[in-house]
Each structure stands twice: as C-alpha cells, then as structure tokens.
Coordinates of C-alpha atoms in Angstrom, one line a residue:
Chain A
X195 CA -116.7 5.4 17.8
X196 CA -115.6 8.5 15.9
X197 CA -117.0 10.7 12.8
X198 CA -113.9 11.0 11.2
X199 CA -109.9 11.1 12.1
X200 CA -108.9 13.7 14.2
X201 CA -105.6 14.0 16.4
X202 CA -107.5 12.0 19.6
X203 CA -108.1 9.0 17.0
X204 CA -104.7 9.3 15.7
X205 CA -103.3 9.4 19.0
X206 CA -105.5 6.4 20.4
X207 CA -105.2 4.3 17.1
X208 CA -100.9 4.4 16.7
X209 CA -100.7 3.7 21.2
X210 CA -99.7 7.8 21.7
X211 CA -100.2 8.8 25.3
X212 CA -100.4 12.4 26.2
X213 CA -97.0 11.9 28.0
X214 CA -96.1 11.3 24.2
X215 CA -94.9 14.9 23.5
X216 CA -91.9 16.8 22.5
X217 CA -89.4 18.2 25.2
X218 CA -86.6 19.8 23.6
X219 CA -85.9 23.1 22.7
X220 CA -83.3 22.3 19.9
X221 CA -85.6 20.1 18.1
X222 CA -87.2 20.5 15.1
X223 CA -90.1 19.3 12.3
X224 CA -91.0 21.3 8.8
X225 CA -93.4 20.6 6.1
X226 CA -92.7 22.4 2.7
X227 CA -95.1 23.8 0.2
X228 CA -95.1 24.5 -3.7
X229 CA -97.9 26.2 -4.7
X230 CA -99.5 29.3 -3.5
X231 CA -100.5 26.8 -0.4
X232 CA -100.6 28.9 2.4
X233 CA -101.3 28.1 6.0
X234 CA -103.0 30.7 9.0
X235 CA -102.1 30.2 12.3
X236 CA -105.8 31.5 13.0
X237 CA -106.3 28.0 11.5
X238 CA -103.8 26.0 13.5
X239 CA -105.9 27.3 16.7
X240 CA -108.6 26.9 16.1
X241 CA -108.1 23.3 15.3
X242 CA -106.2 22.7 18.0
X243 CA -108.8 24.3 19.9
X244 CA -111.0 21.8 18.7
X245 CA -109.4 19.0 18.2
X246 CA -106.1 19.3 20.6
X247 CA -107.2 18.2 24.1
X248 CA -105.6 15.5 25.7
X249 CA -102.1 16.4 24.7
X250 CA -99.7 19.6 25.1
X251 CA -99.5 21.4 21.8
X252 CA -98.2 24.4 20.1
X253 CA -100.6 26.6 18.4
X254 CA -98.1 28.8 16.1
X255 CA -95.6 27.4 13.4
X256 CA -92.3 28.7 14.4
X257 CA -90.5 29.6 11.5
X258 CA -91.6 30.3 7.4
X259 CA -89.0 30.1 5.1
X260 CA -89.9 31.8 2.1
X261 CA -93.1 34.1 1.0
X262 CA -96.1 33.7 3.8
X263 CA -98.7 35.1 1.5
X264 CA -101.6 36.6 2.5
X265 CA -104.5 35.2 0.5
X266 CA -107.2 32.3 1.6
X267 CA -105.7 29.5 3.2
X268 CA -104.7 26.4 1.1
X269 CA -106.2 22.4 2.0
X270 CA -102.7 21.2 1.6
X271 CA -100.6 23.6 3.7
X272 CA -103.0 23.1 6.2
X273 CA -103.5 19.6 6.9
X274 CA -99.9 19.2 6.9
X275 CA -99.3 21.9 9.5
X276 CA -102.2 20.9 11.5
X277 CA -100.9 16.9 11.9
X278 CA -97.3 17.2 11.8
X279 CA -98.0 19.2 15.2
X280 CA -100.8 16.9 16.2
X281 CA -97.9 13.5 16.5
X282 CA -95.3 15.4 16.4
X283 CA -96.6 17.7 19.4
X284 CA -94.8 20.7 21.1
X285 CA -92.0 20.6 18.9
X286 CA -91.1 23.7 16.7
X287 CA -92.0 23.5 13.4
X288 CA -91.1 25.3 10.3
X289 CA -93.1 25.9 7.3
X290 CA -91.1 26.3 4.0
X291 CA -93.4 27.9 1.3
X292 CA -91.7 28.4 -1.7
X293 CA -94.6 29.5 -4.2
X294 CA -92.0 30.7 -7.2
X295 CA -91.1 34.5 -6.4
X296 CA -90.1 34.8 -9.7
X297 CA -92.3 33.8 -12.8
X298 CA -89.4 31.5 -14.0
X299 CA -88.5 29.7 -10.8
X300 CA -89.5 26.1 -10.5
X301 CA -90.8 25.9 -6.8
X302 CA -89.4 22.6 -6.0
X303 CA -85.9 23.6 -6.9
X304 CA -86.0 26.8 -5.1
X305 CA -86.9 24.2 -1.7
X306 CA -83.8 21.7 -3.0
X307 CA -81.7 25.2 -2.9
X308 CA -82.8 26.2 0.3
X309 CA -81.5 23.4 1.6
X310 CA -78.4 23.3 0.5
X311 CA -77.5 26.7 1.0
X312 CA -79.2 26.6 5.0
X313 CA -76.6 24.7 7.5
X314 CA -79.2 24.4 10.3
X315 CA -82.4 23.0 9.3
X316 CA -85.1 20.7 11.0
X317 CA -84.2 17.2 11.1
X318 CA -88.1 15.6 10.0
X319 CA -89.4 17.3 6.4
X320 CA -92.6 16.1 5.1
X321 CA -93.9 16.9 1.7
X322 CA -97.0 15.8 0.1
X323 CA -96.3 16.1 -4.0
X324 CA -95.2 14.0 -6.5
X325 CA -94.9 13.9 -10.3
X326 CA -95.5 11.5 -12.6
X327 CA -91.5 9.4 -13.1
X328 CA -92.0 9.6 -17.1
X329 CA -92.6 13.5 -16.5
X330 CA -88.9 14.3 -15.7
X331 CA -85.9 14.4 -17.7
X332 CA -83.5 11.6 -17.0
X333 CA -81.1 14.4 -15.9
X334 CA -83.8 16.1 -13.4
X335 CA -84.2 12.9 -11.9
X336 CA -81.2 11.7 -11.0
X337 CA -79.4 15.2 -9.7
X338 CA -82.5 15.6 -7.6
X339 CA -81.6 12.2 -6.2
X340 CA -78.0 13.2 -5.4
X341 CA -80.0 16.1 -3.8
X342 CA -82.0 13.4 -1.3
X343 CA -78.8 11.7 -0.8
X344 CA -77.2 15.2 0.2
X345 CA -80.0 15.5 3.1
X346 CA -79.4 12.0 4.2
X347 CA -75.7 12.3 4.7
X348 CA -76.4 15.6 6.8
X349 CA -78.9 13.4 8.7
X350 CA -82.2 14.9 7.7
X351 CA -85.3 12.3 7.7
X352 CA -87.0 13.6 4.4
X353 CA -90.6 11.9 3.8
X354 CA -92.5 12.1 0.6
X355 CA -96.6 11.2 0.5
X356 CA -96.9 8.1 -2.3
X357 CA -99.6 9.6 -4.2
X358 CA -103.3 9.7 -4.6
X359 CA -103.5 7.5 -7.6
X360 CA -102.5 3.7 -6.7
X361 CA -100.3 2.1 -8.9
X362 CA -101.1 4.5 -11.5
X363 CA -101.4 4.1 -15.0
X364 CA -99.9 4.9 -18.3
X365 CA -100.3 3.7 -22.2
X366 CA -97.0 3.0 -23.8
X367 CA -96.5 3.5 -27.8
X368 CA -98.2 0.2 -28.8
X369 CA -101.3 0.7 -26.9
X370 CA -100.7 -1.3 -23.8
X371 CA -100.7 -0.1 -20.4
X372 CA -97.8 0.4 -17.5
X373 CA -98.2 1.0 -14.0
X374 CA -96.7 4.5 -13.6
X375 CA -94.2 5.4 -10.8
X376 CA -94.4 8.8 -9.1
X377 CA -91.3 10.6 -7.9
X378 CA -89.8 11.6 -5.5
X379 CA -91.6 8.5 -3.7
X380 CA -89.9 6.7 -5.9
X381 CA -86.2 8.1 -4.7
X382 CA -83.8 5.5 -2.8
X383 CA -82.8 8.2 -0.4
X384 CA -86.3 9.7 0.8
X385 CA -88.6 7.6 3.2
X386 CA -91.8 6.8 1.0
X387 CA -95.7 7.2 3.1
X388 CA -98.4 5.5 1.9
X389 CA -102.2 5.3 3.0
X390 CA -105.0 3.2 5.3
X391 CA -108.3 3.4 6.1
X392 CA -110.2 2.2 9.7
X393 CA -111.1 -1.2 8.7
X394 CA -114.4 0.3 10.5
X395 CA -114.8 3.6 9.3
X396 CA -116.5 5.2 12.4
X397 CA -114.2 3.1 14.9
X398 CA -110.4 2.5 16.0
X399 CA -110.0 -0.5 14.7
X400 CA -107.2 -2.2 12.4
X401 CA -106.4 -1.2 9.1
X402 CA -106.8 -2.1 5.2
X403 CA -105.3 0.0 2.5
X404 CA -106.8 3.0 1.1
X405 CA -106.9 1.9 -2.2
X406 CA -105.7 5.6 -3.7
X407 CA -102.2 4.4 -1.6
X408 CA -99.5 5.6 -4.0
X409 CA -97.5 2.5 -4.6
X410 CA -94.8 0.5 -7.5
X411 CA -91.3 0.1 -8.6
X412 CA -89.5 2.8 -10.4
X413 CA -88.7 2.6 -13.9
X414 CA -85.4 5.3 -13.6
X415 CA -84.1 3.8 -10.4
X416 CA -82.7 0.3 -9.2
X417 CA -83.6 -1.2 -6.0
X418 CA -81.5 -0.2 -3.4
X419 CA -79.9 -3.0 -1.5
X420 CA -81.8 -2.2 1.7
X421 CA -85.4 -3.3 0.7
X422 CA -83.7 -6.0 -1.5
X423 CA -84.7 -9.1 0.6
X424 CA -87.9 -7.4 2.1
X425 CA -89.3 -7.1 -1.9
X426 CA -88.4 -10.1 -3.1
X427 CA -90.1 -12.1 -0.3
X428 CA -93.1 -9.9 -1.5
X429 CA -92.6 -10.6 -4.9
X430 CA -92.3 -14.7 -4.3
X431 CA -95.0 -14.9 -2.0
X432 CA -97.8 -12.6 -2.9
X433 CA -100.8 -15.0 -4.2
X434 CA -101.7 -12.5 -7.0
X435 CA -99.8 -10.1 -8.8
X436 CA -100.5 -8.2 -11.7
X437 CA -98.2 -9.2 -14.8
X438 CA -95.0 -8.4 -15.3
X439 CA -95.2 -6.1 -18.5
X440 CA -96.8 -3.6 -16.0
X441 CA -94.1 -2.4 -13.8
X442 CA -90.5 -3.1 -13.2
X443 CA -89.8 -5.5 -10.4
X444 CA -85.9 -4.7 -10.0
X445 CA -86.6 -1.1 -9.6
X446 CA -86.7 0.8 -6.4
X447 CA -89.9 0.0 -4.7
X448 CA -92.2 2.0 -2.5
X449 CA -94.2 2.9 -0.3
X450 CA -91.7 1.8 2.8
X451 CA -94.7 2.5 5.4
X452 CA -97.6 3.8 6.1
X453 CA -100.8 5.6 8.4
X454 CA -104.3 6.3 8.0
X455 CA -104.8 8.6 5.0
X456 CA -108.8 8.7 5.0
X457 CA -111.5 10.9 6.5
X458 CA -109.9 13.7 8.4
X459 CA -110.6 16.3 9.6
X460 CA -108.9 20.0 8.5
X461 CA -110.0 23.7 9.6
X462 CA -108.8 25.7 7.1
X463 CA -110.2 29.3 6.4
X464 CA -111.6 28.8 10.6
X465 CA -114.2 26.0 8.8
X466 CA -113.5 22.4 10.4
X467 CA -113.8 20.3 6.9
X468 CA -114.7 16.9 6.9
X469 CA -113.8 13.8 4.5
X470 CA -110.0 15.5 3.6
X471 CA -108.1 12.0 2.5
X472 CA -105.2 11.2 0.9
X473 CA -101.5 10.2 1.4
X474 CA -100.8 14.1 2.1
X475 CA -102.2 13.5 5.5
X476 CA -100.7 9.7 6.2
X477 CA -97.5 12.2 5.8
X478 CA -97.1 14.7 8.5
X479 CA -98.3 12.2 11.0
X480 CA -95.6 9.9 10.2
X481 CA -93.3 13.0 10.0
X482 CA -94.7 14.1 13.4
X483 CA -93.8 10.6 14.8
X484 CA -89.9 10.1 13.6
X485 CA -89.8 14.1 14.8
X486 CA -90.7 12.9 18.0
X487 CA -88.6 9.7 18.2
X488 CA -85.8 12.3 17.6
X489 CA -86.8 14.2 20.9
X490 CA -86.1 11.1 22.5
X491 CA -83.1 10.2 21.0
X492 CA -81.7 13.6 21.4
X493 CA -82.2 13.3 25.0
X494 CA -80.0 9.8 25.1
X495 CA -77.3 11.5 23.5
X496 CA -78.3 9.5 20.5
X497 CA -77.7 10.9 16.6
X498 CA -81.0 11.7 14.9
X499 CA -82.7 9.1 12.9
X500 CA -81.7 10.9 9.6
X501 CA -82.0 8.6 6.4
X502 CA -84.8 6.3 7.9
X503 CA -85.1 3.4 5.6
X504 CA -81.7 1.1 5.7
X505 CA -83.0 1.1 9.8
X506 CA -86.3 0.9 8.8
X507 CA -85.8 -2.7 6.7
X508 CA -84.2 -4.2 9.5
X509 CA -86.7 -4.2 12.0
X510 CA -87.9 -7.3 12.0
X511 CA -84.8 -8.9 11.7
X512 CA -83.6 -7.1 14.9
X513 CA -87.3 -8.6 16.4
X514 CA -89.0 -4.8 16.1
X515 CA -91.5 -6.6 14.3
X516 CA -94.3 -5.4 16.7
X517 CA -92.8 -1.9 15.9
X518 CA -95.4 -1.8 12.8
X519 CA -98.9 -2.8 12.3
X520 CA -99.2 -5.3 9.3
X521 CA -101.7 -4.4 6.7
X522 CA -102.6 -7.2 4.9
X523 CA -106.2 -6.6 3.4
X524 CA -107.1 -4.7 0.3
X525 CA -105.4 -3.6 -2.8
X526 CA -105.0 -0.6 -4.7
X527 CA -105.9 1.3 -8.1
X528 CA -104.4 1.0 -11.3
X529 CA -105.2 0.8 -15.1
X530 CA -109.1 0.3 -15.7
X531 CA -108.5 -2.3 -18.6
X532 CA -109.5 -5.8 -19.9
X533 CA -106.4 -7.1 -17.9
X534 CA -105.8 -6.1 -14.2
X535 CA -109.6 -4.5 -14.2
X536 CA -108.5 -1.2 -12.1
X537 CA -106.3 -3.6 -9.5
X538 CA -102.6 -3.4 -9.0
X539 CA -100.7 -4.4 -6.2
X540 CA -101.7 -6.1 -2.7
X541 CA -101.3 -5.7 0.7
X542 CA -99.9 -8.8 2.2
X543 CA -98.1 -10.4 5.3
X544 CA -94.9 -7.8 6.0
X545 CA -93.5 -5.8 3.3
X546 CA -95.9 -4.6 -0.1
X547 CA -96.0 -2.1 -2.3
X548 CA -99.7 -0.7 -1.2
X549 CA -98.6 0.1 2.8
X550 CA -94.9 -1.0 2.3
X551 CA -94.1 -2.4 6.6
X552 CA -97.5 -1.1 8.0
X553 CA -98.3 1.8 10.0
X554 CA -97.1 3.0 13.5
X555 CA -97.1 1.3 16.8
X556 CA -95.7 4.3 18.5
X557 CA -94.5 3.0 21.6
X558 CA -92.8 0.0 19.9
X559 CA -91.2 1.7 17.4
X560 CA -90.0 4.3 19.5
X561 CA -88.4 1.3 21.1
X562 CA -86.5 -0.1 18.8
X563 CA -85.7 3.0 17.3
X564 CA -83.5 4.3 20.5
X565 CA -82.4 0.9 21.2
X566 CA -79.0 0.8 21.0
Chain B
X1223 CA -74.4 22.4 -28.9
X1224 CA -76.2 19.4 -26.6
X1225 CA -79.5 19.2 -25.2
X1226 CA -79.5 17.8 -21.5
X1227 CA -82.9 17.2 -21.1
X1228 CA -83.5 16.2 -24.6
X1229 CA -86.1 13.5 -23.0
X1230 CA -87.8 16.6 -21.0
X1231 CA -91.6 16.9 -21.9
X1232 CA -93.1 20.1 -22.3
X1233 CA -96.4 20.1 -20.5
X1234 CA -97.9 22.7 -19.5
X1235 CA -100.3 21.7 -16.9
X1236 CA -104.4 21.9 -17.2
X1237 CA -105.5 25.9 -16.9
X1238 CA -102.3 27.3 -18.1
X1239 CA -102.8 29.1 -21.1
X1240 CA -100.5 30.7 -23.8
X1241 CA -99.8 34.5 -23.2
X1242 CA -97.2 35.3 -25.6
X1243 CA -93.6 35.6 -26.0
X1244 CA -92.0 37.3 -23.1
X1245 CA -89.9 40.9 -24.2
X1246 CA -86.2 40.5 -24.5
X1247 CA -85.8 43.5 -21.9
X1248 CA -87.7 41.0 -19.0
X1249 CA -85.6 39.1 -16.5
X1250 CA -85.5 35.6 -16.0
X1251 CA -84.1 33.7 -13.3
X1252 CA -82.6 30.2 -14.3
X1253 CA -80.8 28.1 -11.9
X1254 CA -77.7 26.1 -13.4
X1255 CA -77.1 22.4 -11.8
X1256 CA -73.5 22.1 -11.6
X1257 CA -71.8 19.0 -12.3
X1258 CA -70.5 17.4 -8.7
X1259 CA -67.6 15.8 -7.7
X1260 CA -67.6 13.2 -5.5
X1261 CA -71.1 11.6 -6.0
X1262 CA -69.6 8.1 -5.3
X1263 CA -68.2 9.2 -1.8
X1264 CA -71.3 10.8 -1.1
X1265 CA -73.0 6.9 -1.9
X1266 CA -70.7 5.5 0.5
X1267 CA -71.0 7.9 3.3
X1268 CA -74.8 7.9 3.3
X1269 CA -74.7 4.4 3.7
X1270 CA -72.3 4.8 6.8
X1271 CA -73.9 7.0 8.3
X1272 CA -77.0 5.9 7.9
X1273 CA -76.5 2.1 8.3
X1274 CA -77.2 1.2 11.8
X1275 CA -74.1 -1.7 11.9
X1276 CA -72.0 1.0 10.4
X1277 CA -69.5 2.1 12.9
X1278 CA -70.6 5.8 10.9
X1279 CA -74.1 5.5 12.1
X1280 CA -75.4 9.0 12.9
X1281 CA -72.5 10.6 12.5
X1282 CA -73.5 13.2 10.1
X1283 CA -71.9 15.8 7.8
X1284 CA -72.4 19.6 8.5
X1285 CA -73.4 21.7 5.3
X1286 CA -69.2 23.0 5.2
X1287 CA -68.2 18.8 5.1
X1288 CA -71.0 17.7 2.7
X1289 CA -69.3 20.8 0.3
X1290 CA -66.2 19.6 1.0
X1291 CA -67.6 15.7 -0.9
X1292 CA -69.9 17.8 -3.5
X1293 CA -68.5 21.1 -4.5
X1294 CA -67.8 21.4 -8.7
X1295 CA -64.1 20.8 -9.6
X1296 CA -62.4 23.9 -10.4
X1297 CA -62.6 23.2 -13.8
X1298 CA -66.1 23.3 -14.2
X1299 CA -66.8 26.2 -11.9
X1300 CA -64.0 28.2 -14.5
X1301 CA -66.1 26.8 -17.6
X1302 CA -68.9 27.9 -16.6
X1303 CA -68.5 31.6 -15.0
X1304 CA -66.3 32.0 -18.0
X1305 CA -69.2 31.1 -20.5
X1306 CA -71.7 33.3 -18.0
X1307 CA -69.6 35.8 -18.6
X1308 CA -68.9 36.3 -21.5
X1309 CA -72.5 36.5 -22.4
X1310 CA -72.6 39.6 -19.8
X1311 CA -74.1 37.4 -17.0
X1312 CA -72.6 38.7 -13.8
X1313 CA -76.1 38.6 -11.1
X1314 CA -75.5 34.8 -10.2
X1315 CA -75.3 33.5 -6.4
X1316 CA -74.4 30.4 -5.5
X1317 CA -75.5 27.9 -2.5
X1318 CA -73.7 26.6 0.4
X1319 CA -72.3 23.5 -1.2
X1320 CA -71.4 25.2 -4.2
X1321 CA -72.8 23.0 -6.5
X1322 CA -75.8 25.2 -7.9
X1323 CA -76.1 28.7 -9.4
X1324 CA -78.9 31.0 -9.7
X1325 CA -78.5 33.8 -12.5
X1326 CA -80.0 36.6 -13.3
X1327 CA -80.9 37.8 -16.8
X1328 CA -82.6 39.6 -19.4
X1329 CA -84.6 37.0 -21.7
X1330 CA -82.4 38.2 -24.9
X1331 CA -79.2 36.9 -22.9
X1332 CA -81.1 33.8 -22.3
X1333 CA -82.0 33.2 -25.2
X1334 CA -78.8 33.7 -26.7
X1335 CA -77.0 31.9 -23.8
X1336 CA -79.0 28.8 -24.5
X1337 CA -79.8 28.6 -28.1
X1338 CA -83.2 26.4 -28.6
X1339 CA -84.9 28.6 -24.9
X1340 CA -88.2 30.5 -26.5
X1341 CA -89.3 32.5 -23.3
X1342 CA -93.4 33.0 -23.6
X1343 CA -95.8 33.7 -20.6
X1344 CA -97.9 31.1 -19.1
X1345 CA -101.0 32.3 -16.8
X1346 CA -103.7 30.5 -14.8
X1347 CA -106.1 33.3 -12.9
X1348 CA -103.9 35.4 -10.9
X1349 CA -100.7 33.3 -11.7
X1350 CA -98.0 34.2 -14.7
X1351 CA -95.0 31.9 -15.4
X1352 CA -92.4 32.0 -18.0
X1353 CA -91.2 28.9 -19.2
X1354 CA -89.7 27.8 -23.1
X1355 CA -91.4 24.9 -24.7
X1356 CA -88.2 24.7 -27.2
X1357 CA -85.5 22.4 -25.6
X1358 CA -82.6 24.2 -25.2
X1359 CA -78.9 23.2 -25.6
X1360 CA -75.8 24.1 -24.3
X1361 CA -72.1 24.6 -25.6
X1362 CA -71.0 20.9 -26.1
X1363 CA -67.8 22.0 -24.4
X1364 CA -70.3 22.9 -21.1
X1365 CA -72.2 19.6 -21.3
X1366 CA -69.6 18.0 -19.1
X1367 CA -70.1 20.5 -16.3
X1368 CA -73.8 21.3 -16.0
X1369 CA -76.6 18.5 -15.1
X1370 CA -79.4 20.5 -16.3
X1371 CA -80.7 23.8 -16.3
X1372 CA -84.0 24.9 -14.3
X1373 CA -86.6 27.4 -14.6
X1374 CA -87.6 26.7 -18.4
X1375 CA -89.6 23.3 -18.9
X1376 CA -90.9 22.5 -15.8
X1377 CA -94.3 24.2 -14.3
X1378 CA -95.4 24.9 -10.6
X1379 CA -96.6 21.7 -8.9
X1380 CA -99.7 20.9 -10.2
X1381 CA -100.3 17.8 -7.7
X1382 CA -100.1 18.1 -4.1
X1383 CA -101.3 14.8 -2.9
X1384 CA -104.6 15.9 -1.0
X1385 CA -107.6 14.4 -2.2
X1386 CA -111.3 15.1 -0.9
X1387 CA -113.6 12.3 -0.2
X1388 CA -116.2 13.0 -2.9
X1389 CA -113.1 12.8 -5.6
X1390 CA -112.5 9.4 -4.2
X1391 CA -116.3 8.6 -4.3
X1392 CA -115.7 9.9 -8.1
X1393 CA -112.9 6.9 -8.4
X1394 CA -115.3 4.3 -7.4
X1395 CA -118.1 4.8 -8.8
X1396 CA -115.6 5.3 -12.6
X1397 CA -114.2 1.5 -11.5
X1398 CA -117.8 0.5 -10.6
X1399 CA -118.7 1.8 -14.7
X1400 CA -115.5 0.0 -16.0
X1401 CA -116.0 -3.1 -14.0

C-alpha cells in the first residue's frame, strides 16, 4: 500500500535492491532544462530526507552547466533531479540549465551546442520537452536529428519524455483530424519514454498505460530499420486501430519504452507535492536505470550502452524478454471527434505505440544488457 | 535570396506579447547551422557502433573524431566567414565539431545580413525575447552551405512535459463531455 509514487515504490515496483547503486567515480547522469526551470539542492535533501531511505544516495547535483538562477524552484527541474538520482543513485549528476542568456537564443539550441563543443560529458541525458512535429521547419528538424545521431556515435544514451498529450491531435486544411507527432520523441537516434499507471493506484501492482502516454508515428521521419519488425507485428496484430488517415504507419514510431508516470511525489520550494504526473517523470527514472546499467558495465570493462534502441529491439529475440514488463491494458488520448471518440492507439502484447516494450525489470535488463 | 525555413511557423506562444521593434543599435545573437560533410558516414558509424552484432559495438568517437566525419568543407566555412564579413560580422565562435557558429551582432547588421529578419521584442512577466516573425532569406549562393539559422522564429520551450494530476482530472472529465 502506498499514497503515491515515491523512490521506495519505484525501487520495489522495477525489482531495485538497495545493493542497486552506483559505484564508480567516472560515471555520470544529467538532465537538461529549457526554461527558467531551476532546481535547489535545499530541495534534493530534503526529499531525499524524506523519501531516500533504503538506498545510498547523493544529496547535491554535481555539476550545472549553464545559468543556476536564483528564483523559486521550477516542478520540472525538480522532479527530474530528484528521480534521475532516486534509480540512478550515488552517481554524479549534472544539471544543464540553459534558460536563453541572451533574449535571442533559442534554449534548446544553446543545449545541442553545448554538446558539441564539450568533449566530456555524462553518458545518460534525460529531457522532458517536446514540440509539436508540424511546429518545426523541415530544416530544424532534420539538422537536429544529425545532432541525436552526433551523440549516439560518441556513445551518449539521450532519452526524450513522449509527451503529456497521447496520440495528439491536429485538423488538417479540409477539416479532418491527424494524430500529431511530437519531436524529438519522434527522432530515430534518441530513446523515446512513455507513461504507466499502478493498475491499483494505492499499491505495487502491474501496470496499464497512463492514457496522457505520448505516443505515434512521425510524419517527417521514416522508420528506422531497428523497430521495423517490432511495429509491424503491432500493426498486423493489434485488434483495433484507429484508421489510417490519422497517422503515418511507415514513419518512425515511438515510445520505445516505458515507467510509471502518475502520482508522484516532488518537494520543490522544501513543500513535498503530491499528484505530479506525466512522462517528465517516467523519464529520469529510466535515465537513472540505463545510468546505472552503465556503472556496471563500466566495471566489466564493457563500452557504455550509448545509442539504446537498435539493442533495445532485440531483446526478445536474444530471450531478454523478461527484461521488460509487458503492458497490455489501456489506451491512450487523441482527437475528441465523431470518429476515434478521444482514443488512439493501444497497448498490446510486446511492442505499441502507448508504452512501446514495457517498463523496467531492473535486474533482468541489467542482465541482458551486460551480457556479452 | 532563399528562405530555409520557408515552412517555419511563427508562433508565438500563449502570454507572449508584442513589445515593439527592437533598436538597430541592440545586439542579437544568431547561431548559423553549417552545412556538414559526411552525414552519410556519420549514418553508418552510428549503426556500428551502436549495433550490438557490429564488430563496432561501443566503440565510440571522441568529440576530435566525430569533427573529423562532421566538420563543414572548406568551401562552405570560406562562404560563409567571407559573407559574415563583409557585413562587418567579426564576434562569431564556433563549437568543437566545427559545424555551428554563433555571431554577434547589432540588429541593423541582422537585418541587413538576412533580408526578410524584422527584430521586435516579445515579453511574458519578467521574460523579454527577440525574435522576427518575417521569414528571412539568405544569399542564394549561401543556401548550399547553411541548414538554417537560429535565434529568430522559434520561442523558449513552452512545454516541458510535467503535468499535475488535477490537469489530468481536467482531460477526463472534457472526454467524459465529448463522449
């Protein structure tokens, strides 16, 4: 029984022991931050006063890259500081807050800059934003891509949250409705995290999808060959899905996994908050998990994970399958019309586009994640 | 000239209101996305190296090799600090793999650099940015050597992707209306 997610459910729910910790110094996690976000480490302890027992932690982010400003604390910078180092525990972590110093900066460029201009950087970066695809140009979208596949080569394991908003929804000249992709969850090269709830919402129990889980196919960019068998088997076998005018079924789809994303808890400002959701908290504690599956791989001598998902589509075939809990109940949002009546896609039997593989089974995915 | 991101919506987000053109005298920082070389190696080695058959598997590029695959041809590094220049733009750094550049700039040389750019301010509370809700274009001789241009159509992130319960509750109960 619980009254909302905290680290101890976390831990209890994805099989983390309090042995389950980082060891190495040369390790490293970040989250990054684009608006005047900005976390207190006053905040960090005093949640992990509260909510930290049972496992070795860190109570200061190592590292800010960028302006640490001085105002109230923001939701967002704080949930993701507070959970990245709740899975991904005593391993330095970095903040990068990159606000816009100057009025004509775009804040998520200035981060793309940073790193390419930094040549050591944490291998595990979570961010929780997205835009809407059809917000971008054309151009934006596929340089920032080459930017993604820039971190992959260099090994980084870069996560983006799904979004709050389903499948989404958009009308198209005509009047009719699309489902409406968000980027950069829908990039090739980052690792894609969408959202579940307790099946029970005062217990550990299995999960069903949070039906905000950002999920869909891109409109911009194709489906990479990796999740090529995974998607079509969804796409054969689902029992319902909505019709085909409303997304693009040969584009890149996403989410490629997934963790609870409803009813934590946050302190922020020293106040413990209640009822925070959304896929910007399903994304540290995946972050916090691959950042600690590179602690252990570090330790074998093995590379980092870097670019997560061609690995991350073959598990099953490699008989990981245990590695991820299947969601298959529940669907999420979309377009509140005559046709798909506010439902778009559904969680089903390995790979969809609501939880994409599942959510964490640490010690099983640690597994077959260092197996050689 | 050519617009790059003639398909760029200007949008500026809920709260952000109109404040007026922007003096020629004020600076504005723009950040040019060069046009890289070697994109299609860089498909092939990401794959290698993150393929877990590939005899490349985890063996990664340090930022010096990845500019080695990325950096701008000469050519296009010459176009384009010749066309800074000769507008008088000299306060430009560039990154580690060479392939960006952030420049420095009164609005006037902006403006004039890339014909189209109207710089107003935007503010929400506290917050002031410049941005140009004209598309701009480039010299149609540059067009080959820059991917876009940043720092002029696109605002602040709007949407981090936290969401509090009662908003959720809000969801519901709208699909509960609808249905």
């Amino acid at each position: 029984f619980h009254l909302g997610v905290m680290p101890s459910v976390i831990r209890k729910r994805y099989n983390m022991t309090r042995e389950d910790i980082g060891v190495l110094p040369n390790n490293s996690q970040a989250c990054a931050q684009f608006l005047e976000q900005y976390f207190h480490q006053a905040d960090l302890a005093v949640f992990m006063k509260l909510f930290g027992s049972g496992f070795a932690h860190r109570t200061e982010v190592d590292h800010v890259v960028g302006h640490q400003g001085q105002g109230r604390a923001g939701l967002e910078a704080s949930l993701d500081v507070e959970y990245i180092m709740s899975t991904g525990a005593n391993i330095s972590t970095w903040v990068f807050s990159n606000a816009g110093r100057h009025e004509s900066q775009e804040p998520f460029l200035a981060w793309l800059l940073l790193l390419s201009n930094m040549s050591a950087l944490p291998w595990v970066h979570s961010v929780s934003y997205g835009d809407d695809e059809d917000s971008l140009s054309q151009a934006y979208l596929q340089r920032v891509n080459v930017e993604f596949m820039k971190a992959a080569a260099r090994g980084l394991t870069v996560l983006f949250a799904s979004g709050d908003d389903g499948a989404g929804c958009r009308r198209v000249p005509g009047g009719n409705h699309t489902f409406r992709p968000s980027f950069p969850a829908s990039s090739p090269y980052v690792t894609t995290v969408g959202g579940t709830s307790f099946k029970n919402p005062f217990m550990v129990t299995a999960e069903v999808t949070d039906y905000i889980s950002g999920g869909g196919f891109s409109n911009v960019f194709p489906m990479p060959d990796y999740q090529a068998d995974a998607v079509r088997t969804f796409l054969r076998s689902a029992p319902k899905l909505p019709p085909s005018s409303y997304y693009n079924s040969s584009g890149r789809a996403y989410p490629d996994l997934a963790a609870l994303s409803d009813n934590y808890w946050v302190v922020t400002n020293r106040l413990p908050l209640p009822w925070v959701s959304g896929t910007s908290a399903s994304t540290p504690v995946v972050a916090g998990m691959l950042a600690l599956i590179n602690d252990r791989r570090l330790q074998r001598g093995q590379p980092p994970l870097g670019f997560l998902n061609p690995a991350l589509y073959r598990l099953r075939e490699r008989g990981h399958g245990g590695a991820l809990f299947d969601v298959t109940q529940g669907c999420h949002l979309s377009c509140l019309d005559g046709t798909v009546q506010g439902q778009g896609f559904c969680a089903g039997p390995a790979w969809d586009a609501v939880t994409g593989w599942g959510t964490p089974n640490f010690p099983l995915l640690l597994r077959a994640l260092t197996a050689p | 000239g050519r617009a790059l991101e003639r398909d760029q919506p200007f949008r500026p987000p809920p709260g952000w209101v109109l404040a007026g053109r922007v003096s020629p005298e004020h600076d504005v920082q723009l950040t040019l996305a060069l046009r890289q070389r070697g994109t299609a190696r860089l498909t092939r080695l990401v794959r290698a190296v993150s393929e877990p058959r590939s005899p490349q598997y985890g063996k990664y590029l340090s930022v010096e090799q990845l500019r080695d695959v990325v950096q701008p041809s000469p050519a296009t590094l010459m176009a384009v600090l010749k066309w800074l220049q000769s507008h008088g733009v000299e306060d430009c750094r560039s990154v580690a793999t060479l392939d960006f550049l952030e420049c420095r700039m009164p609005v006037s040389t902006a403006e004039r650099l890339l014909p189209g750019a109207e710089f107003h301010r935007y503010v929400k509370g506290q917050r002031s940015v410049i941005r140009s809700p004209q598309p701009y274009v480039v010299p149609e001789e540059l067009a080959e050597h820059i991917d876009f241009v940043g720092g002029l159509h696109r605002f602040p992130a709007e949407r981090s992707v936290v969401s509090r319960a009662w908003a959720k509750e809000g969801m519901e109960s709208r699909g509960q209306r609808a249905a």
